[in-house]
Amino acid sequence: MTIGFRSLSKLVVPAVTNLYCVSRLQISTLKMTDNNPDYKSASSIHEFTVKNIKGEDVKLDVYKGHVCIIVNVASQCGLTANNYKQLNELFDHYGESRGLRILAFPCNQFAGQEPGNSEDIVCFASERKVKFDLFEKIDVNGDSAHPLWKFLKNKQGGTLGSFIKWNFTKFIIDKDGVPVERHGPNVDPTNLVQHLEKYW
């Protein structure tokens, strides 16, 4: 049986393309592994690299010497309005005077309440005059969870298991990059002040 050139191209090109995509995926996976330590052996968030909302790599050692709050956020949650408002207030009050840094990670794992892409999230944050640091949307639970979040959960387990229960779980990080406290979604950001004061 003779196969024409066009027919052969239809068979070969997709196969080569798929192989190329798989190769790129493997390279990307290896790169992520190289950039981040094993979460079980890491001692500080400063060892990790994440992507900001623009897709740019950010080495978290830029936060050395700063007390930080790391929080998973969503734009369509019943807790959204209050948390964004109070996180803004915290940053306005303590960003300059105390060096507080807030690292917000959008996540769509809870009832699909962060469905948008990066551009949507940036628009949402801009409308609320967000000044704190916003990062690329990630998973916080399961095998696909970002290594940083595996590390956070390993260092500060939660009630009934270390997994993240809902949007707006908050981790306090001391100046050395060590997760020192974990607070659930029901804790208002402004109620963290008395806890943050221990680490200024």
C-alpha positions as a printed NumPy array, in Angstrom:
array([[  0.   ,   0.   ,   0.   ],
       [  1.361,   3.442,  -0.975],
       [  0.86 ,   6.397,   1.334],
       [  0.913,   9.83 ,  -0.292],
       [  3.081,  12.66 ,   1.037],
       [  0.1  ,  14.617,   2.384],
       [ -1.275,  11.574,   4.183],
       [  2.127,  10.799,   5.637],
       [  2.476,  14.418,   6.842],
       [ -0.847,  14.154,   8.671],
       [  0.514,  11.15 ,  10.543],
       [  4.066,  12.308,  11.19 ],
       [  3.665,  16.005,  12.032],
       [  1.19 ,  15.54 ,  14.921],
       [  3.394,  12.787,  16.336],
       [  6.491,  15.004,  16.207],
       [  4.52 ,  17.933,  17.655],
       [  3.23 ,  15.813,  20.525],
       [  6.742,  14.543,  21.224],
       [  8.002,  18.137,  21.261],
       [  5.267,  19.213,  23.697],
       [  6.008,  16.269,  25.983],
       [  9.7  ,  17.152,  25.898],
       [  8.939,  20.771,  26.789],
       [  6.695,  19.608,  29.635],
       [  9.461,  17.401,  30.986],
       [ 11.984,  20.235,  30.754],
       [  9.559,  22.59 ,  32.505],
       [  9.   ,  20.042,  35.279],
       [ 12.718,  19.542,  35.712],
       [ 13.264,  23.292,  35.846],
       [ 10.667,  23.699,  38.582],
       [ 12.328,  20.895,  40.56 ],
       [ 15.771,  22.493,  40.113],
       [ 14.53 ,  25.902,  41.259],
       [ 12.94 ,  24.596,  44.436],
       [ 14.258,  22.357,  47.199],
       [ 12.507,  19.306,  48.529],
       [  9.801,  20.769,  50.742],
       [ 10.502,  18.279,  53.517],
       [ 14.138,  19.302,  53.884],
       [ 13.727,  23.058,  53.323],
       [ 13.971,  25.327,  56.359],
       [ 12.867,  28.694,  54.962],
       [ 10.619,  30.197,  52.291],
       [ 13.738,  32.016,  51.088],
       [ 14.856,  28.792,  49.41 ],
       [ 11.887,  28.783,  47.018],
       [ 11.159,  30.403,  43.672],
       [  7.637,  31.327,  42.552],
       [  6.129,  33.197,  39.616],
       [  4.501,  36.563,  40.044],
       [  1.199,  37.431,  38.378],
       [  3.16 ,  38.473,  35.253],
       [  4.723,  35.017,  35.003],
       [  8.167,  36.203,  36.096],
       [ 10.344,  34.165,  38.451],
       [ 10.669,  35.609,  41.948],
       [ 13.216,  34.211,  44.384],
       [ 11.708,  34.55 ,  47.811],
       [ 15.007,  35.506,  49.376],
       [ 13.997,  39.062,  48.402],
       [ 11.813,  38.895,  51.532],
       [ 14.715,  38.319,  53.917],
       [ 14.352,  40.566,  56.952],
       [ 10.603,  41.027,  56.432],
       [  7.719,  39.552,  58.38 ],
       [  5.314,  38.164,  55.777],
       [  1.776,  36.906,  55.44 ],
       [  1.261,  34.265,  52.764],
       [ -2.378,  33.738,  51.814],
       [ -4.382,  31.87 ,  49.167],
       [ -6.95 ,  34.228,  47.638],
       [-10.037,  34.01 ,  45.433],
       [-12.168,  36.671,  43.773],
       [-15.601,  35.035,  44.035],
       [-15.654,  33.795,  47.619],
       [-17.968,  35.013,  50.343],
       [-14.821,  35.963,  52.291],
       [-13.285,  37.929,  49.424],
       [-14.494,  41.475,  50.122],
       [-13.592,  41.497,  53.807],
       [-10.218,  39.815,  53.359],
       [ -9.046,  41.987,  50.491],
       [-10.152,  45.117,  52.353],
       [ -8.373,  44.151,  55.566],
       [ -5.243,  42.878,  53.826],
       [ -5.036,  46.269,  52.136],
       [ -5.428,  47.961,  55.521],
       [ -2.686,  45.839,  57.052],
       [ -0.309,  46.646,  54.233],
       [ -1.134,  50.359,  54.366],
       [ -0.49 ,  50.484,  58.12 ],
       [  2.54 ,  48.217,  58.429],
       [  4.128,  47.915,  54.992],
       [  6.316,  50.982,  55.482],
       [  6.496,  51.26 ,  59.263],
       [  7.182,  47.577,  60.008],
       [  8.277,  46.164,  56.671],
       [  5.29 ,  43.825,  56.471],
       [  4.966,  41.999,  53.18 ],
       [  1.845,  40.195,  51.962],
       [  2.157,  37.454,  49.342],
       [ -1.186,  36.535,  47.776],
       [ -1.571,  33.367,  45.708],
       [ -4.8  ,  32.996,  43.701],
       [ -6.179,  29.45 ,  43.779],
       [ -9.18 ,  27.872,  42.047],
       [ -9.328,  24.65 ,  44.063],
       [-12.203,  25.705,  46.311],
       [-15.564,  25.621,  44.541],
       [-13.976,  27.152,  41.442],
       [-14.008,  30.614,  43.026],
       [-10.94 ,  31.918,  41.176],
       [-11.787,  30.985,  37.565],
       [-10.101,  33.856,  35.737],
       [ -6.707,  34.083,  34.068],
       [ -3.876,  36.337,  35.226],
       [ -5.259,  39.344,  33.361],
       [ -8.659,  38.907,  35.036],
       [ -7.029,  38.643,  38.442],
       [ -4.915,  41.755,  37.864],
       [ -8.024,  43.719,  36.846],
       [ -9.883,  42.502,  39.924],
       [ -6.995,  43.491,  42.195],
       [ -6.545,  46.87 ,  40.508],
       [-10.194,  47.729,  41.052],
       [ -9.592,  47.159,  44.759],
       [ -6.37 ,  49.193,  44.754],
       [ -4.304,  46.225,  45.9  ],
       [ -0.695,  47.199,  46.63 ],
       [  0.62 ,  43.969,  48.116],
       [  2.349,  41.281,  46.054],
       [  0.242,  39.086,  43.804],
       [  1.472,  35.826,  42.337],
       [  0.49 ,  33.42 ,  39.599],
       [ -2.505,  31.165,  40.2  ],
       [ -1.448,  27.851,  41.711],
       [ -2.762,  24.731,  43.431],
       [ -2.287,  24.544,  47.185],
       [ -3.475,  20.968,  47.752],
       [ -2.73 ,  17.612,  46.166],
       [  0.194,  16.348,  44.104],
       [  0.021,  19.458,  41.904],
       [  0.416,  21.855,  44.834],
       [  3.29 ,  24.293,  44.484],
       [  6.372,  23.191,  46.48 ],
       [  6.172,  26.374,  48.556],
       [  2.707,  25.446,  49.741],
       [  3.742,  21.873,  50.462],
       [  6.479,  23.374,  52.606],
       [  4.087,  25.706,  54.432],
       [  1.705,  22.87 ,  55.239],
       [  4.574,  20.642,  56.352],
       [  5.822,  23.292,  58.786],
       [  2.426,  24.438,  60.053],
       [ -0.191,  21.703,  60.   ],
       [ -3.852,  22.541,  60.402],
       [ -6.795,  21.195,  62.334],
       [ -7.899,  17.751,  61.111],
       [ -4.974,  17.535,  58.716],
       [ -2.409,  19.789,  57.094],
       [ -4.334,  20.352,  53.851],
       [ -5.681,  23.83 ,  53.114],
       [ -9.369,  23.877,  54.026],
       [-10.589,  26.933,  52.107],
       [ -9.703,  30.292,  50.582],
       [ -7.824,  32.848,  52.706],
       [ -5.775,  30.533,  54.888],
       [ -2.976,  32.712,  56.264],
       [  0.598,  31.82 ,  57.213],
       [  2.774,  34.2  ,  59.218],
       [  6.439,  34.042,  58.227],
       [  9.164,  35.501,  60.466],
       [ 12.122,  37.586,  59.27 ],
       [ 14.204,  34.45 ,  58.752],
       [ 11.603,  33.01 ,  56.382],
       [ 10.285,  30.423,  58.845],
       [  6.523,  29.733,  58.954],
       [  5.678,  30.396,  62.591],
       [  1.873,  30.533,  62.658],
       [ -1.112,  29.407,  60.605],
       [ -4.575,  30.981,  60.764],
       [ -7.767,  29.725,  59.181],
       [-10.06 ,  31.469,  56.699],
       [-12.367,  32.584,  59.527],
       [ -9.638,  34.754,  61.079],
       [ -9.866,  38.358,  59.87 ],
       [ -6.542,  39.799,  58.666],
       [ -6.716,  42.742,  61.102],
       [ -6.943,  40.261,  63.98 ],
       [ -3.45 ,  39.073,  63.055],
       [ -1.822,  42.269,  64.335],
       [ -1.345,  40.95 ,  67.88 ],
       [  0.362,  37.89 ,  66.4  ],
       [  2.503,  39.842,  63.942],
       [  3.789,  42.082,  66.737],
       [  5.71 ,  39.137,  68.178],
       [  7.895,  38.984,  65.071],
       [  8.521,  42.613,  64.049]])
